[in-house]
mmCIF file of C-alpha atoms in Angstrom:
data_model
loop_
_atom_site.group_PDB
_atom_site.id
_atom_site.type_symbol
_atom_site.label_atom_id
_atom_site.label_comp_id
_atom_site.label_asym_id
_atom_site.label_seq_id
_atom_site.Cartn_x
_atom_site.Cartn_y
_atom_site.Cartn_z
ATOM 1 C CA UNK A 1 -42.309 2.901 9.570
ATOM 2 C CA UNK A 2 -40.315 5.915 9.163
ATOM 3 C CA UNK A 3 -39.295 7.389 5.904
ATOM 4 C CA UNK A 4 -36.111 8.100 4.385
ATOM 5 C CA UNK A 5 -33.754 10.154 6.635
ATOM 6 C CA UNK A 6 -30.953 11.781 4.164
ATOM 7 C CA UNK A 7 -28.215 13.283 5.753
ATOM 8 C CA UNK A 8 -25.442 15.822 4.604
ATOM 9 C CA UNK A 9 -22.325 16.114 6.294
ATOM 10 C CA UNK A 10 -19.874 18.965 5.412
ATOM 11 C CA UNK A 11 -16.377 17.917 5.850
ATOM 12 C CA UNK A 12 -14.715 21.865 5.748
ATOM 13 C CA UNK A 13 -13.249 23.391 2.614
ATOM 14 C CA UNK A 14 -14.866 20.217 0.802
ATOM 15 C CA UNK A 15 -18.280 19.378 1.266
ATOM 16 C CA UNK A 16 -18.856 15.630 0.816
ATOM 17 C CA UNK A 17 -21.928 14.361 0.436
ATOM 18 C CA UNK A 18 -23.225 11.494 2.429
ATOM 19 C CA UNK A 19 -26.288 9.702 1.155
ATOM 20 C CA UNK A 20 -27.214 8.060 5.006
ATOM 21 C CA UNK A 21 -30.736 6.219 3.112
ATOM 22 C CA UNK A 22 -31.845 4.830 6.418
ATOM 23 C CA UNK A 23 -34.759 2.894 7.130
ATOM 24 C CA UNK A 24 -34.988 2.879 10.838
ATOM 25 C CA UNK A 25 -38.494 1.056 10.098
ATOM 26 C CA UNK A 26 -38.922 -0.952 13.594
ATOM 27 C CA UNK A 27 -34.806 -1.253 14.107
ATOM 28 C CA UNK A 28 -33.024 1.280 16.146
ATOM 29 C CA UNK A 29 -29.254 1.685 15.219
ATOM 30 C CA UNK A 30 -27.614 1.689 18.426
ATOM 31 C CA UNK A 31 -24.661 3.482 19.677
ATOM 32 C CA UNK A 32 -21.720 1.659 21.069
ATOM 33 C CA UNK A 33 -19.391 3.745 23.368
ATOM 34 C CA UNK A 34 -15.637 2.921 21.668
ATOM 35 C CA UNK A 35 -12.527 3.575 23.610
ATOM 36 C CA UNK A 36 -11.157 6.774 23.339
ATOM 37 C CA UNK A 37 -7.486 6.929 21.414
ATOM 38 C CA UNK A 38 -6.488 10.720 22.683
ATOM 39 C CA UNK A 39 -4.323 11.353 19.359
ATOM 40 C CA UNK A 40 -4.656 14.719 17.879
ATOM 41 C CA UNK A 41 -6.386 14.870 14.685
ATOM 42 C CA UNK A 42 -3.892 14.454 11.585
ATOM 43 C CA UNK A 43 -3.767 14.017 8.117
ATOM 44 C CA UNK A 44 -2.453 10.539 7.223
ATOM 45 C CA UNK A 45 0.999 10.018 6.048
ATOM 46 C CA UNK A 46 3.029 6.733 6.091
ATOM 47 C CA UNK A 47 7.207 6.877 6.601
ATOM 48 C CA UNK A 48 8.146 3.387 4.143
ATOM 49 C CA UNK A 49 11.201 1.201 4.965
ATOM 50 C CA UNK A 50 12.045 3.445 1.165
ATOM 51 C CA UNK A 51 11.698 6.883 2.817
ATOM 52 C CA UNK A 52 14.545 6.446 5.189
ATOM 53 C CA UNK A 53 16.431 7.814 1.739
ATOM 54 C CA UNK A 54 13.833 9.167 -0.301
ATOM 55 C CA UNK A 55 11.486 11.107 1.813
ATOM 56 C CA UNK A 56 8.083 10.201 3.361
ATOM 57 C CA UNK A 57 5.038 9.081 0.941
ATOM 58 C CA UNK A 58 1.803 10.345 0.358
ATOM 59 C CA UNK A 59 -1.401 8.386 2.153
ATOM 60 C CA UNK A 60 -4.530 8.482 -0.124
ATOM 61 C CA UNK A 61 -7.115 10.586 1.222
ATOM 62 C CA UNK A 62 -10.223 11.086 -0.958
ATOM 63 C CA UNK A 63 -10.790 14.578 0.156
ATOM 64 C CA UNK A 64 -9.587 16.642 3.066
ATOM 65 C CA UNK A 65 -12.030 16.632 5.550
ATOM 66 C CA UNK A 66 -11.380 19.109 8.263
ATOM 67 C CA UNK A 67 -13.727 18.026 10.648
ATOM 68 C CA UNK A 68 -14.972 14.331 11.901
ATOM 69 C CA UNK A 69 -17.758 12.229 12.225
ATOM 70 C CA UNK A 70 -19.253 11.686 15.843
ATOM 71 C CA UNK A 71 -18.991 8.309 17.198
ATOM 72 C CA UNK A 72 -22.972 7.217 16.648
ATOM 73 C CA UNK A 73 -22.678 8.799 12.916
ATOM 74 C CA UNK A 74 -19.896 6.541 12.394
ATOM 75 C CA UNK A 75 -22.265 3.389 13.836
ATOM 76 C CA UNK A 76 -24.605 4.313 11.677
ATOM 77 C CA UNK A 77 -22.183 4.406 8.465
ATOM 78 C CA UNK A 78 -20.810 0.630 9.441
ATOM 79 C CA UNK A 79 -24.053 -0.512 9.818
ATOM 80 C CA UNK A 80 -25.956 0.611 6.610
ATOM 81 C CA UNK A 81 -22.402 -0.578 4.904
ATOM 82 C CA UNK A 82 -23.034 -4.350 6.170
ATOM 83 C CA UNK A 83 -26.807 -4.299 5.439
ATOM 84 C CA UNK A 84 -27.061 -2.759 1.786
ATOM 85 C CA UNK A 85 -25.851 -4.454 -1.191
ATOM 86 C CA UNK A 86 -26.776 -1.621 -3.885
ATOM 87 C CA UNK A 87 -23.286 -0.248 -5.093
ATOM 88 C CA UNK A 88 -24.317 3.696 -4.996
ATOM 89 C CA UNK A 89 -24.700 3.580 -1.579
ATOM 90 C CA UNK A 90 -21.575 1.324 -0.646
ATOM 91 C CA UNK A 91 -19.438 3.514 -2.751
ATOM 92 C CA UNK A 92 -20.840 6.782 -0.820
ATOM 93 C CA UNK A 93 -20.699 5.000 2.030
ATOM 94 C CA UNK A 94 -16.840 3.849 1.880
ATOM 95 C CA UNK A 95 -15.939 7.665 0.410
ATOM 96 C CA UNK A 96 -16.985 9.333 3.626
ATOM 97 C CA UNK A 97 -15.586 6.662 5.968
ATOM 98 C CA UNK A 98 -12.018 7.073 4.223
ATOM 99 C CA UNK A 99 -11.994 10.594 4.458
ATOM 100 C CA UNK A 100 -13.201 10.138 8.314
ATOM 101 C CA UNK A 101 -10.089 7.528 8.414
ATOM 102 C CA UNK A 102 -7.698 10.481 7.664
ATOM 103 C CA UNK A 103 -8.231 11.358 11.502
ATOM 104 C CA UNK A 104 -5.827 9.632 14.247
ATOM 105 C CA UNK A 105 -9.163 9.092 16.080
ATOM 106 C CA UNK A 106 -11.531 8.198 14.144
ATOM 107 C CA UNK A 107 -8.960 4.959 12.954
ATOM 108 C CA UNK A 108 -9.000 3.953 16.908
ATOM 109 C CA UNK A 109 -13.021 4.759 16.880
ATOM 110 C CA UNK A 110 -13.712 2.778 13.453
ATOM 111 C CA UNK A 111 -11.514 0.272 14.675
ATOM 112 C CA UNK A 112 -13.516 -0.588 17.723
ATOM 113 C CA UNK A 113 -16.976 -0.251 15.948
ATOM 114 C CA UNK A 114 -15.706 -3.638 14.470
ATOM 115 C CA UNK A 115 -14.916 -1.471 11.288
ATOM 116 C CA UNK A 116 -12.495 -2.865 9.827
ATOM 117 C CA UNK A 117 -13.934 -6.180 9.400
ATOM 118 C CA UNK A 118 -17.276 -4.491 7.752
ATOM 119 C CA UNK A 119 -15.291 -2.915 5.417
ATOM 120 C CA UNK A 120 -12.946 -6.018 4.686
ATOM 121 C CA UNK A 121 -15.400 -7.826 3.549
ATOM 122 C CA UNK A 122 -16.689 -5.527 1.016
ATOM 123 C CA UNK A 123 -13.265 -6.309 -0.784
ATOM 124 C CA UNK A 124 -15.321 -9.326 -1.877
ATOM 125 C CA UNK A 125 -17.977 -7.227 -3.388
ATOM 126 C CA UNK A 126 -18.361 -8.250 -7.505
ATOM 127 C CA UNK A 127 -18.431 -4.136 -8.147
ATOM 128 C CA UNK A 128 -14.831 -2.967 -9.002
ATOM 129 C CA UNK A 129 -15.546 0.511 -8.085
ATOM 130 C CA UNK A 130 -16.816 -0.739 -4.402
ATOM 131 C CA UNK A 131 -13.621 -2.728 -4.114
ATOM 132 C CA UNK A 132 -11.545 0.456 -4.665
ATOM 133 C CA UNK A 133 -13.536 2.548 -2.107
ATOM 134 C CA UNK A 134 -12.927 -0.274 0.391
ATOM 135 C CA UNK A 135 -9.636 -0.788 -0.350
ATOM 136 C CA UNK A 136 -8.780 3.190 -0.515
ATOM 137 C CA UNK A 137 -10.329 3.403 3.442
ATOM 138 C CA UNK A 138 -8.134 0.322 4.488
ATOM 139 C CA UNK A 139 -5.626 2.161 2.964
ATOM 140 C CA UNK A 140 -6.350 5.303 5.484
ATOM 141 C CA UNK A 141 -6.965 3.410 8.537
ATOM 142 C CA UNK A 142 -3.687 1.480 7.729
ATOM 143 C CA UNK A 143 -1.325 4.245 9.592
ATOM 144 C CA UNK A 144 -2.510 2.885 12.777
ATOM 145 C CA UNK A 145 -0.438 -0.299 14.034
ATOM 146 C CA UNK A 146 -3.472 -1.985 15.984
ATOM 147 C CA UNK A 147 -5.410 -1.123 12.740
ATOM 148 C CA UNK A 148 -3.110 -3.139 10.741
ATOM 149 C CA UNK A 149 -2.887 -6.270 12.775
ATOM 150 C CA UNK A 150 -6.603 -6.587 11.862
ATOM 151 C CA UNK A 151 -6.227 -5.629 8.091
ATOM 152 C CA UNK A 152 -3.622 -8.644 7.595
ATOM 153 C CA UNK A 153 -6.362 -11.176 7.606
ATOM 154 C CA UNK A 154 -7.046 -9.343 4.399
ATOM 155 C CA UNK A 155 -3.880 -9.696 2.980
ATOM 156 C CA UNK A 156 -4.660 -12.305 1.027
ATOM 157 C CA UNK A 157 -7.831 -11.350 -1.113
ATOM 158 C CA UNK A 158 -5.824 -7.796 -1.129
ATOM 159 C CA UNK A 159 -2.763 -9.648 -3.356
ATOM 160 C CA UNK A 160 -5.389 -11.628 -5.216
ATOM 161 C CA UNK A 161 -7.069 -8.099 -5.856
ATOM 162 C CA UNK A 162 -3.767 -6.960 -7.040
ATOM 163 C CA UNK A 163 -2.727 -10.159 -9.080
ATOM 164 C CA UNK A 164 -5.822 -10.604 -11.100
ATOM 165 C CA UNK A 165 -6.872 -6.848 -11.567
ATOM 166 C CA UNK A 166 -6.630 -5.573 -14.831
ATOM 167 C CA UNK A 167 -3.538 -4.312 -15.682
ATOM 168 C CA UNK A 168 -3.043 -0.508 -14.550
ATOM 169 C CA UNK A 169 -6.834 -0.357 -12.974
ATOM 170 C CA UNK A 170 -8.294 1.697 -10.464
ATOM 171 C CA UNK A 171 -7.951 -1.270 -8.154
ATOM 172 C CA UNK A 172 -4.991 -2.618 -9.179
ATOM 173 C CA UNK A 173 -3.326 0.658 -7.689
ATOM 174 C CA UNK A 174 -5.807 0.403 -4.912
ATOM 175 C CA UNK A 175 -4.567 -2.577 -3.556
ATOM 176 C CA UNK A 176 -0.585 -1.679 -4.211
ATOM 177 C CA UNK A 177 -0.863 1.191 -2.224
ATOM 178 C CA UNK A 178 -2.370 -0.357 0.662
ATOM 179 C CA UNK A 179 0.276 -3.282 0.600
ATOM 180 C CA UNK A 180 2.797 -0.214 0.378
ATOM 181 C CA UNK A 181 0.878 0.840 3.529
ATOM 182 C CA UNK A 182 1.213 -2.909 5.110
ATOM 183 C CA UNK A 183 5.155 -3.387 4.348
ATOM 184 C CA UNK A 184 6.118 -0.167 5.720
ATOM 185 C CA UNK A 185 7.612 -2.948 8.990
ATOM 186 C CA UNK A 186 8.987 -5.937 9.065
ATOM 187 C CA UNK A 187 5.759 -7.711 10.470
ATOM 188 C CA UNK A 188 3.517 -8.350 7.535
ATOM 189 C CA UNK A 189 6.122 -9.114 5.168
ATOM 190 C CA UNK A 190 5.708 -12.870 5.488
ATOM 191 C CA UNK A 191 2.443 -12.982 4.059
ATOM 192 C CA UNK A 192 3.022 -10.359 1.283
ATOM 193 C CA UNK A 193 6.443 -12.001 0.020
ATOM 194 C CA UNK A 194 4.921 -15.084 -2.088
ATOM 195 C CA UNK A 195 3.434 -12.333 -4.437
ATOM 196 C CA UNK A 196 6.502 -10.858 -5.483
ATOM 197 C CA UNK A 197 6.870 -12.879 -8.490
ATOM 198 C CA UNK A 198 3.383 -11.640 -9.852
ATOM 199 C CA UNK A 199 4.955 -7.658 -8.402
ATOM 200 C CA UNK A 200 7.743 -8.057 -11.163
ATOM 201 C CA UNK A 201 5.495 -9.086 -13.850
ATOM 202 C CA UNK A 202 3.512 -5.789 -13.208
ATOM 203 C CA UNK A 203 6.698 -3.815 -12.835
ATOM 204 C CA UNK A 204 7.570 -5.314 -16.740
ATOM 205 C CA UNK A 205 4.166 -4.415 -18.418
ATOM 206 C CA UNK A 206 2.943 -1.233 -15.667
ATOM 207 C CA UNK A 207 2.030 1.857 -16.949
ATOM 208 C CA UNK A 208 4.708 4.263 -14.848
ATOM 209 C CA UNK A 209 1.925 5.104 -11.933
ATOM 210 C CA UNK A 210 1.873 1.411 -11.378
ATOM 211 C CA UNK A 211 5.513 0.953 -11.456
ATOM 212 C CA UNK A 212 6.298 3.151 -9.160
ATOM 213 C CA UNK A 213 3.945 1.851 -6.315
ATOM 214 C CA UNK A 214 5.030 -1.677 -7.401
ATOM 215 C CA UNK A 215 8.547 -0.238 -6.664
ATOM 216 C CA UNK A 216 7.282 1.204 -2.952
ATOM 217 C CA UNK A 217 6.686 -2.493 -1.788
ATOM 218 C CA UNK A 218 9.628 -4.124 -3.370
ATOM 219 C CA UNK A 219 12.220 -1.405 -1.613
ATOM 220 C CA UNK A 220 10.112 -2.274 1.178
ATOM 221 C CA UNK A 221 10.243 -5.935 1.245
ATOM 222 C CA UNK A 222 14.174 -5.739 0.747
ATOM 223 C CA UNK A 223 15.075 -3.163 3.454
ATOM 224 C CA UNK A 224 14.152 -6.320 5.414
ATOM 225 C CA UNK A 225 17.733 -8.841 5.499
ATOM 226 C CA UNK A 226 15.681 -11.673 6.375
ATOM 227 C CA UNK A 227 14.361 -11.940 2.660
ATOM 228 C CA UNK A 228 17.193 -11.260 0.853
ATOM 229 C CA UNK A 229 18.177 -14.850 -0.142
ATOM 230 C CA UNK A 230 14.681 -15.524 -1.252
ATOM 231 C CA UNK A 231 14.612 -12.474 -3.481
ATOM 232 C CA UNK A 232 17.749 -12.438 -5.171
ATOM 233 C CA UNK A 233 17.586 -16.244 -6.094
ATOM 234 C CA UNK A 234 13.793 -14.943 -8.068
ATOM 235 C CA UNK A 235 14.001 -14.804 -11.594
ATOM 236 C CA UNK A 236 13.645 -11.072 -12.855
ATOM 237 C CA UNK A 237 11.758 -9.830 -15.479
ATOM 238 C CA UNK A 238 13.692 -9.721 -18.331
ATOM 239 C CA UNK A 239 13.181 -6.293 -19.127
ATOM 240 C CA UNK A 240 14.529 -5.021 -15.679
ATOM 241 C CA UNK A 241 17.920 -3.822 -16.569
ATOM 242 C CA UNK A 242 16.770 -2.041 -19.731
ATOM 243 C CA UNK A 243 14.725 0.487 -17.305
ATOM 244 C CA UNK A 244 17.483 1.881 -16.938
ATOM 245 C CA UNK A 245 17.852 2.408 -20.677
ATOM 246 C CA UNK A 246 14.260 3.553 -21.181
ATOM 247 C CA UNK A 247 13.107 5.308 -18.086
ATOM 248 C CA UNK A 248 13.674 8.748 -17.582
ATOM 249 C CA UNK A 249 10.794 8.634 -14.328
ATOM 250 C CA UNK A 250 12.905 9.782 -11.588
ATOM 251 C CA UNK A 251 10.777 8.126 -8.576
ATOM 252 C CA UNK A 252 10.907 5.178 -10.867
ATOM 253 C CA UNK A 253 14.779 5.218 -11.574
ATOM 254 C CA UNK A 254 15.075 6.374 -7.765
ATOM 255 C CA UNK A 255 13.916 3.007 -6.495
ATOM 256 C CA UNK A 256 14.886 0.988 -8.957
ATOM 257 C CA UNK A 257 18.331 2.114 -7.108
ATOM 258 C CA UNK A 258 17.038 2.004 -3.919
ATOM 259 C CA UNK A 259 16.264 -2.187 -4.192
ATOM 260 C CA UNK A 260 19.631 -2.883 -5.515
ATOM 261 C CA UNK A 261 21.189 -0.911 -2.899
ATOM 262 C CA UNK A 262 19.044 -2.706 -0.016
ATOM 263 C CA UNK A 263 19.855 -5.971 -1.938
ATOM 264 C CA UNK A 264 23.862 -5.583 -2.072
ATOM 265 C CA UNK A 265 23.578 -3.968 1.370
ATOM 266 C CA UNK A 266 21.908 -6.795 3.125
ATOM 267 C CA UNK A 267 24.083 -9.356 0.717
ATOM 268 C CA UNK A 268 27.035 -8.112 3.356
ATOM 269 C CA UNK A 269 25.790 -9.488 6.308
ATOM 270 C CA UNK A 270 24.136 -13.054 4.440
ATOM 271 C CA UNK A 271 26.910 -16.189 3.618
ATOM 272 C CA UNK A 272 27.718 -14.210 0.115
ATOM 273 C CA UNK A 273 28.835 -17.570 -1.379
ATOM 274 C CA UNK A 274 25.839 -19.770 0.166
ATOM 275 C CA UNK A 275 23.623 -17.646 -1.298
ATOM 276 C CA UNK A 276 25.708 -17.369 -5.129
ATOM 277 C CA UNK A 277 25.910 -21.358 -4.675
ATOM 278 C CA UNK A 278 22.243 -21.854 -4.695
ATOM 279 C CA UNK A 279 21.291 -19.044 -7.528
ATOM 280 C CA UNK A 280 20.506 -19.836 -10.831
ATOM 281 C CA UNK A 281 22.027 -18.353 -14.316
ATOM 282 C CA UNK A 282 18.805 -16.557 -14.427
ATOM 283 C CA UNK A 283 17.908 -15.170 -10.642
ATOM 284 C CA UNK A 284 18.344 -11.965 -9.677
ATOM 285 C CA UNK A 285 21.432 -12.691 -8.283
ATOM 286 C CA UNK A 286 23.123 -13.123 -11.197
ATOM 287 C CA UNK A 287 21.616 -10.183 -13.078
ATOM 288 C CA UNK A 288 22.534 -7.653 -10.759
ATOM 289 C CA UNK A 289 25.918 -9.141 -8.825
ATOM 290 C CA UNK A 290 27.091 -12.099 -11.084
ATOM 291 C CA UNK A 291 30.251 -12.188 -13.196
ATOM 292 C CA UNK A 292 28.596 -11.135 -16.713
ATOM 293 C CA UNK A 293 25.996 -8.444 -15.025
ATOM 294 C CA UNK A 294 25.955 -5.448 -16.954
ATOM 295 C CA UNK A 295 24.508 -3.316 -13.988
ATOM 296 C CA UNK A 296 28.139 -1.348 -13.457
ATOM 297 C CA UNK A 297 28.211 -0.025 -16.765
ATOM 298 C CA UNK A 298 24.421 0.825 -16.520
ATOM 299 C CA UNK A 299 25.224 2.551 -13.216
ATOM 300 C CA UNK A 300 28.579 4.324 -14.012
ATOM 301 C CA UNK A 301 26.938 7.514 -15.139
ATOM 302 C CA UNK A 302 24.846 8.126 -12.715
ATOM 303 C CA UNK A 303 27.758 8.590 -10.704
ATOM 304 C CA UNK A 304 27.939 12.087 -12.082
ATOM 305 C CA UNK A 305 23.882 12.753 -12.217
ATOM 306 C CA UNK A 306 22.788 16.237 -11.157
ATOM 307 C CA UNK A 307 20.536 14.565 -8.766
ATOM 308 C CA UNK A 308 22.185 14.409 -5.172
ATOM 309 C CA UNK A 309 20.036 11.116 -4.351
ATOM 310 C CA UNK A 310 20.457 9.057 -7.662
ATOM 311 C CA UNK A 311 24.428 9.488 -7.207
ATOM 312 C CA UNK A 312 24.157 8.372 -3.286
ATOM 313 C CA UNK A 313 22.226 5.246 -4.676
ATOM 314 C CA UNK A 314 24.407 4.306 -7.456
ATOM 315 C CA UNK A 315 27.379 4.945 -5.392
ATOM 316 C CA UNK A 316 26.122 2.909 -2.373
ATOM 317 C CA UNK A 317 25.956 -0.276 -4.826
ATOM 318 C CA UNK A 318 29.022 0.608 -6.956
ATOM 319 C CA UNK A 319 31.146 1.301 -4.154
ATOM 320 C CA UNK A 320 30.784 -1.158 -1.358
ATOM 321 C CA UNK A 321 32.273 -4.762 -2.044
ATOM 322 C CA UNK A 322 30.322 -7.848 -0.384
#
């Protein structure tokens, strides 16, 4: 039986270190020859449905590995993920595959190493801290289309993740930003939408770094038309007008404008009175469009704010009638 083989791996200006532990013992880690994707090498950055107005968002990377794992190193990674329980090594484990994920190839290589499902089902693990790492490489191989049609069978332990997390965790903000990551199109939003009422009730009690990313896959959800009946009849928290009383977060206030905007925009092109027939006194509708809303006067005077992008937002729901 062979001993311990520890290996480090230097990953450019940062060195991150890579704690292999394998027992090769009478078991030989084989290498599988994946498909080759023929992307150049980038860092990983996502363009949300929000960004069309407000600029791209950041992708979490843990560090910024300038160079990549080879193809059997990667193997080897998957495999001692699936076979060890002990949380050090799973954590170490997850870091290095993340910061491999920030590479165009290496999502197409971990993808066909059947690495995505290894590392899904880590988000199961009873460690909190694993459940981050695993969620924060999702979250990196997530910029890659094929890559997310095999993450959405996740989608539900993600939102559970999300949901049940304590209240401005680690992994609560984990899991938003990869479902900011999975609602950047149209195609997921089907099986993300039923959490929205839980989204809200974050957005009311969130510490401001939670907000925001709450905020990400709301503007996201309603840049798409097709759910903007089933949004606007949701009841709101009832704080959500008086953010704009008590914020003074730009990025917060930002897409807090954003939503509306999408909302009233995508109102337009819906049966307006259909949809005002079937909301209640309480919805969203009636908050933000109804007869008694207070949203105008909220919105007047950011007509005349310094900031080029808050007046373009306020002025896109003030001025265009349904």
């Amino acid at each position: 039986m062979a001993g311990k083989k520890i290996a480090v791996v230097a990953f450019g200006a940062g060195v991150t270190y890579c704690l292999y532990k394998l027992l090769f013992s009478k078991r030989s880690y084989k290498y599988r020859n994946p498909e080759q994707s023929g992307k150049e090498n980038s860092h990983p950055e996502v363009w949300n449905a929000e960004d069309l107005k407000s600029g791209p968002t950041e992708a979490l990377v843990i560090k910024n590995p300038s160079n990549s794992l080879d193809p059997q190193h990667l193997q080897v990674l998957l495999e001692l993920l699936h076979d060890t329980e002990e949380p050090f090594t799973r954590e170490q484990v997850l870091v290095t595959l993340a910061n491999c994920a920030a590479f165009s190839v290496n999502q197409d290589l971990i993808r066909n190493l059947n690495g995505i499902s290894v590392i899904g089902s880590i988000l199961y693990d009873p460690s909190a801290e694993v459940k981050v790492k695993a969620l924060n490489a999702l979250n990196n191989l997530s910029m890659n289309v094929p890559n997310q049609e095999q993450i959405t069978v996740y989608l539900p332990r993600i939102q559970e993740i999300v949901n049940t997390a304590p209240r401005n965790s680690d992994l609560q903000l984990a899991g938003l930003r990869l479902l900011t990551n999975m609602s950047v199109t149209n195609i997921y939003h089907h099986a993300i939408i039923s959490s929205v009422p839980q989204f809200l009730q974050i957005l009311e009690d969130g510490s401001e770094l939670v907000q925001i990313q709450v905020l990400k896959v709301l503007v996201n959800l309603s840049a798409n038309s097709g759910l903007t009946k089933h949004l606007l009849t949701l009841k709101p928290p009832s704080s959500f007008i008086s953010l704009f009383d008590n914020c003074n977060n730009r990025d917060i206030l930002l897409r807090l404008l954003i939503f509306i905007a999408n909302l009233k925009e995508n109102l337009k092109k819906e049966a307006h009175e259909d949809i005002q027939c079937i909301c209640a006194d309480d919805s969203f509708y009636s908050l933000l469009f109804g007869n008694s809303s207070l949203l105008p006067q909220k919105l007047a005077s950011l007509l005349l704010h310094q900031d080029a992008d808050m007046k373009l937002q306020a002025a896109r729901i003030l001025t265009r009638p349904f």
